[in-house]
CSV table of C-alpha atoms in Angstrom, one decimal:
chain,number,residue,atom,x,y,z
A,1422,SER,CA,-0.1,0.0,-0.1
A,1423,SER,CA,0.9,3.7,-0.4
A,1424,GLU,CA,2.4,6.2,2.3
A,1425,LEU,CA,0.4,8.3,0.4
A,1426,THR,CA,-3.2,8.3,0.0
A,1427,GLN,CA,-5.7,10.6,-2.6
A,1428,ASP,CA,-9.2,9.7,-3.1
A,1429,PRO,CA,-9.7,7.7,-6.3
A,1430,ALA,CA,-12.1,9.9,-7.9
A,1431,VAL,CA,-13.2,13.5,-8.0
A,1432,SER,CA,-15.6,15.3,-9.8
A,1433,VAL,CA,-16.1,19.1,-11.0
A,1434,ALA,CA,-18.4,21.7,-13.2
A,1435,LEU,CA,-16.9,23.4,-15.6
A,1436,GLY,CA,-15.2,26.4,-14.7
A,1437,GLN,CA,-15.1,25.7,-11.3
A,1438,THR,CA,-12.5,25.0,-8.9
A,1439,VAL,CA,-11.1,21.5,-7.3
A,1440,ARG,CA,-9.1,20.8,-5.0
A,1441,ILE,CA,-7.4,17.0,-5.0
A,1442,THR,CA,-5.5,16.2,-2.0
A,1443,CYS,CA,-2.8,14.1,-0.7
A,1444,GLN,CA,-1.9,12.8,2.7
A,1445,GLY,CA,1.1,11.5,4.3
A,1446,ASP,CA,3.5,12.1,7.3
A,1447,SER,CA,6.7,12.2,5.3
A,1448,LEU,CA,4.9,15.3,3.7
A,1449,ARG,CA,5.2,17.3,7.2
A,1450,SER,CA,8.7,17.9,5.8
A,1451,TYR,CA,8.2,17.4,2.1
A,1452,TYR,CA,7.1,19.4,-0.8
A,1453,ALA,CA,5.1,16.6,-2.6
A,1454,SER,CA,5.1,17.4,-7.0
A,1455,TRP,CA,1.8,16.8,-8.9
A,1456,TYR,CA,1.8,14.9,-12.1
A,1457,GLN,CA,-1.1,15.1,-15.1
A,1458,GLN,CA,-1.4,11.7,-16.7
A,1459,LYS,CA,-4.1,11.6,-20.0
A,1460,PRO,CA,-4.7,8.2,-21.3
A,1461,GLY,CA,-2.1,7.0,-23.5
A,1462,GLN,CA,-0.1,9.8,-22.4
A,1463,ALA,CA,3.1,10.0,-19.9
A,1464,PRO,CA,2.4,11.9,-16.5
A,1465,VAL,CA,3.6,15.0,-17.0
A,1466,LEU,CA,4.6,17.6,-14.2
A,1467,VAL,CA,2.5,20.1,-13.6
A,1468,ILE,CA,3.2,21.4,-10.2
A,1469,TYR,CA,6.9,21.1,-7.7
A,1470,GLY,CA,7.9,22.5,-5.0
A,1471,LYS,CA,6.6,24.6,-2.0
A,1472,ASN,CA,4.1,26.6,-5.5
A,1473,ASN,CA,6.1,25.9,-8.6
A,1474,ARG,CA,4.9,25.8,-11.7
A,1475,PRO,CA,7.1,24.3,-15.2
A,1476,SER,CA,7.4,26.3,-18.3
A,1477,GLY,CA,3.9,26.0,-20.0
A,1478,ILE,CA,1.4,25.0,-17.1
A,1479,PRO,CA,-1.8,27.1,-16.8
A,1480,ASP,CA,-2.0,29.1,-13.9
A,1481,ARG,CA,-4.7,28.3,-13.2
A,1482,PHE,CA,-3.2,24.9,-11.3
A,1483,SER,CA,-1.6,25.6,-7.9
A,1484,GLY,CA,0.3,23.9,-5.1
A,1485,SER,CA,0.0,24.3,-1.1
A,1486,SER,CA,0.7,21.9,1.8
A,1487,SER,CA,-0.9,22.1,5.6
A,1488,GLY,CA,0.6,19.1,8.0
A,1489,ASN,CA,0.0,15.9,6.5
A,1490,THR,CA,-1.6,17.3,3.3
A,1491,ALA,CA,-0.7,18.3,0.3
A,1492,SER,CA,-3.4,19.6,-2.3
A,1493,LEU,CA,-3.5,20.6,-6.3
A,1494,THR,CA,-6.1,22.9,-6.8
A,1495,ILE,CA,-7.7,23.9,-10.4
A,1496,THR,CA,-9.5,27.1,-10.5
A,1497,GLY,CA,-11.6,27.0,-13.2
A,1498,ALA,CA,-11.7,23.9,-14.4
A,1499,GLN,CA,-11.5,23.1,-18.1
A,1500,ALA,CA,-12.4,20.2,-20.0
A,1501,GLU,CA,-9.0,19.3,-20.8
A,1502,ASP,CA,-8.1,19.3,-17.3
A,1503,GLU,CA,-9.7,15.8,-16.8
A,1504,ALA,CA,-7.3,13.1,-16.1
A,1505,ASP,CA,-5.3,11.4,-13.7
A,1506,TYR,CA,-3.8,13.4,-11.0
A,1507,TYR,CA,-0.9,11.3,-9.2
A,1508,CYS,CA,1.4,12.8,-6.0
A,1509,ASN,CA,5.0,12.3,-5.4
A,1510,SER,CA,6.7,12.3,-2.3
A,1511,ARG,CA,9.4,10.7,-0.2
A,1512,ASP,CA,8.6,7.5,2.0
A,1513,SER,CA,9.3,7.5,5.9
A,1514,SER,CA,12.7,6.6,5.5
A,1515,GLY,CA,13.0,10.1,3.4
A,1516,ASN,CA,14.9,8.2,1.3
A,1517,LEU,CA,12.8,6.4,-1.2
A,1518,VAL,CA,10.9,7.9,-3.5
A,1519,VAL,CA,6.7,6.8,-3.3
A,1520,PHE,CA,3.8,7.7,-5.6
A,1521,GLY,CA,-0.3,8.5,-4.1
A,1522,GLY,CA,-2.7,6.1,-5.4
A,1523,GLY,CA,-3.9,8.6,-7.8
A,1524,THR,CA,-7.2,10.7,-8.7
A,1525,LYS,CA,-9.4,10.8,-11.4
A,1526,LEU,CA,-10.5,14.0,-12.2
A,1527,THR,CA,-13.8,14.1,-13.6
A,1528,VAL,CA,-15.5,18.0,-15.7
A,1529,LEU,CA,-18.8,18.0,-15.8
B,422,GLN,CA,15.8,20.2,-24.0
B,423,VAL,CA,16.4,17.1,-22.7
B,424,GLN,CA,14.4,13.9,-24.2
B,425,LEU,CA,14.2,10.5,-22.8
B,426,GLN,CA,13.6,7.4,-24.7
B,427,GLU,CA,12.9,3.9,-23.5
B,428,SER,CA,13.8,1.1,-26.1
B,429,GLY,CA,13.9,-2.8,-25.5
B,430,PRO,CA,11.7,-6.3,-26.0
B,431,GLY,CA,8.3,-5.9,-25.4
B,432,LEU,CA,7.8,-9.5,-25.2
B,433,VAL,CA,9.3,-11.5,-22.5
B,434,LYS,CA,9.0,-15.0,-21.3
B,435,PRO,CA,8.0,-15.9,-17.3
B,436,SER,CA,11.0,-16.6,-15.8
B,437,GLN,CA,13.8,-14.1,-17.5
B,438,THR,CA,15.0,-10.8,-17.3
B,439,LEU,CA,13.2,-7.9,-18.0
B,440,SER,CA,16.0,-5.6,-19.8
B,441,LEU,CA,15.0,-1.5,-21.2
B,442,THR,CA,17.5,1.1,-22.1
B,443,CYS,CA,16.7,4.8,-21.9
B,444,THR,CA,18.6,7.2,-24.0
B,445,VAL,CA,19.1,10.9,-22.8
B,446,SER,CA,19.2,13.4,-25.6
B,447,GLY,CA,19.7,16.7,-25.7
B,448,GLY,CA,21.6,17.3,-22.9
B,449,SER,CA,24.3,14.7,-20.9
B,450,ILE,CA,23.6,12.9,-18.5
B,451,SER,CA,26.0,13.7,-16.2
B,452,SER,CA,25.0,17.4,-15.8
B,453,GLY,CA,23.4,18.8,-13.0
B,454,SER,CA,22.5,17.5,-9.9
B,455,TYR,CA,20.0,14.9,-11.2
B,456,TYR,CA,19.5,11.0,-10.3
B,457,TRP,CA,17.4,8.8,-12.9
B,458,SER,CA,14.6,6.8,-12.8
B,459,TRP,CA,12.4,4.0,-13.9
B,460,ILE,CA,9.0,3.9,-13.2
B,461,ARG,CA,6.4,1.5,-14.3
B,462,GLN,CA,2.3,1.8,-14.5
B,463,PRO,CA,0.1,-2.0,-14.9
B,464,ALA,CA,-2.7,-1.3,-16.8
B,465,GLY,CA,-5.8,1.0,-14.9
B,466,LYS,CA,-3.5,1.0,-12.0
B,467,GLY,CA,-1.6,4.0,-10.5
B,468,LEU,CA,2.7,4.4,-11.3
B,469,GLU,CA,5.2,2.9,-9.3
B,470,TRP,CA,8.3,3.7,-8.5
B,471,ILE,CA,11.2,0.9,-9.1
B,472,GLY,CA,14.2,2.8,-8.5
B,473,ARG,CA,17.3,5.0,-8.9
B,474,ILE,CA,20.3,6.1,-10.3
B,475,TYR,CA,22.6,9.1,-9.7
B,476,THR,CA,25.7,9.4,-12.5
B,477,SER,CA,27.8,8.5,-9.1
B,478,GLY,CA,26.6,4.9,-9.5
B,479,SER,CA,24.7,5.1,-6.5
B,480,THR,CA,21.6,3.4,-6.6
B,481,ASN,CA,18.1,3.1,-4.2
B,482,TYR,CA,15.4,0.5,-5.4
B,483,ASN,CA,11.7,0.0,-4.0
B,484,PRO,CA,12.1,-2.6,-1.3
B,485,SER,CA,9.5,-5.0,-3.1
B,486,LEU,CA,11.5,-5.2,-6.6
B,487,LYS,CA,14.6,-4.5,-4.7
B,488,SER,CA,16.1,-8.4,-4.9
B,489,ARG,CA,15.5,-8.5,-8.8
B,490,VAL,CA,16.1,-4.9,-10.1
B,491,THR,CA,19.5,-4.0,-10.5
B,492,ILE,CA,19.8,0.4,-12.0
B,493,SER,CA,23.2,0.8,-14.1
B,494,VAL,CA,24.2,4.0,-16.5
B,495,ASP,CA,26.4,4.2,-19.3
B,496,THR,CA,27.6,7.7,-19.4
B,497,SER,CA,29.6,7.6,-22.8
B,498,LYS,CA,26.2,6.6,-24.2
B,499,ASN,CA,24.0,8.6,-22.7
B,500,GLN,CA,22.1,5.8,-21.6
B,501,PHE,CA,20.9,4.5,-18.5
B,502,SER,CA,19.3,1.0,-18.0
B,503,LEU,CA,17.0,-1.5,-16.1
B,504,LYS,CA,17.2,-5.1,-15.4
B,505,LEU,CA,14.6,-6.7,-13.6
B,506,SER,CA,15.2,-10.8,-12.6
B,507,SER,CA,12.7,-13.9,-13.0
B,508,VAL,CA,9.7,-11.5,-14.4
B,509,THR,CA,5.9,-12.8,-13.9
B,510,ALA,CA,3.0,-11.7,-15.5
B,511,ALA,CA,2.5,-9.1,-12.6
B,512,ASP,CA,5.9,-7.2,-14.1
B,513,THR,CA,3.5,-6.7,-16.8
B,514,ALA,CA,3.2,-2.9,-17.3
B,515,VAL,CA,3.9,0.4,-19.4
B,516,TYR,CA,7.9,1.2,-17.7
B,517,TYR,CA,9.2,4.5,-17.3
B,518,CYS,CA,12.2,6.4,-17.8
B,519,ALA,CA,12.9,9.7,-16.0
B,520,ARG,CA,14.8,12.8,-15.0
B,521,GLY,CA,14.5,13.4,-11.1
B,522,LEU,CA,15.9,16.0,-8.8
B,523,GLU,CA,15.8,16.3,-4.5
B,524,LEU,CA,16.8,19.7,-3.2
B,525,SER,CA,16.2,21.2,0.1
B,526,GLY,CA,15.4,24.0,2.2
B,527,THR,CA,15.5,25.0,5.8
B,528,LEU,CA,12.6,23.6,6.4
B,529,ASN,CA,12.0,21.6,3.8
B,530,SER,CA,12.6,18.8,0.8
B,531,TRP,CA,11.0,18.8,-2.1
B,532,GLY,CA,11.6,16.9,-5.8
B,533,TRP,CA,10.7,16.5,-8.8
B,534,PHE,CA,10.3,14.3,-11.8
B,535,ASP,CA,10.6,16.2,-15.2
B,536,PRO,CA,10.7,15.1,-17.9
B,537,TRP,CA,9.5,11.4,-18.8
B,538,GLY,CA,10.3,9.3,-21.4
B,539,GLN,CA,6.9,7.7,-23.6
B,540,GLY,CA,6.8,5.1,-22.0
B,541,THR,CA,7.1,1.0,-23.8
B,542,LEU,CA,4.7,-1.3,-22.9
B,543,VAL,CA,6.3,-4.2,-21.5
B,544,THR,CA,4.9,-7.9,-21.5
B,545,VAL,CA,5.4,-10.7,-19.7
B,546,SER,CA,3.9,-13.4,-21.4
B,547,SER,CA,5.1,-17.3,-22.6
């Protein structure tokens, strides 16, 4: 089982705001990174560090962290944001990489 | 910009060794403080980290796979490789290679994987 817990599925109405969460003890001292994966494609980094977006990622994507929970927020969700989202951090030892189980985002 | 491309057999027989190579283009595999990872994804399931290697040769592996995994690097070819022994049907997955980076601040650390290769499907079947 993963040391990072994500809700399996979340839905949002077009144009509304949605928060996808990731829980794990390592997140108290480690900022999660977030990846978007569309069917048949490789994951794409959308948020890293405290709240950083790689070049080309729309500013409607943002990240935050509180305690043992990291969040990815999409403000004004678009149809093209429908995808699986994975968080990534380290295990309790801090030496190994772990991924959350993923959240399937549906844009209604 | 740096690009990664996986290559290797798409079909492996049970009990044999899966071997994949990731070729890095657009930059040197030895530049910066990056490490190089393998990540896999069975059909319809989530991402599973397999392991990583630094160009110094230092490695870390997922404990669940550690006894069967070897990751190596060939800086002269700008490539790194994965070997997974004694494969079973449970090892059937899309295998991705990715570049990783870890940073540390005063209170927090952080890291990420970027870029990723396009992925290659490996099926374990007789």
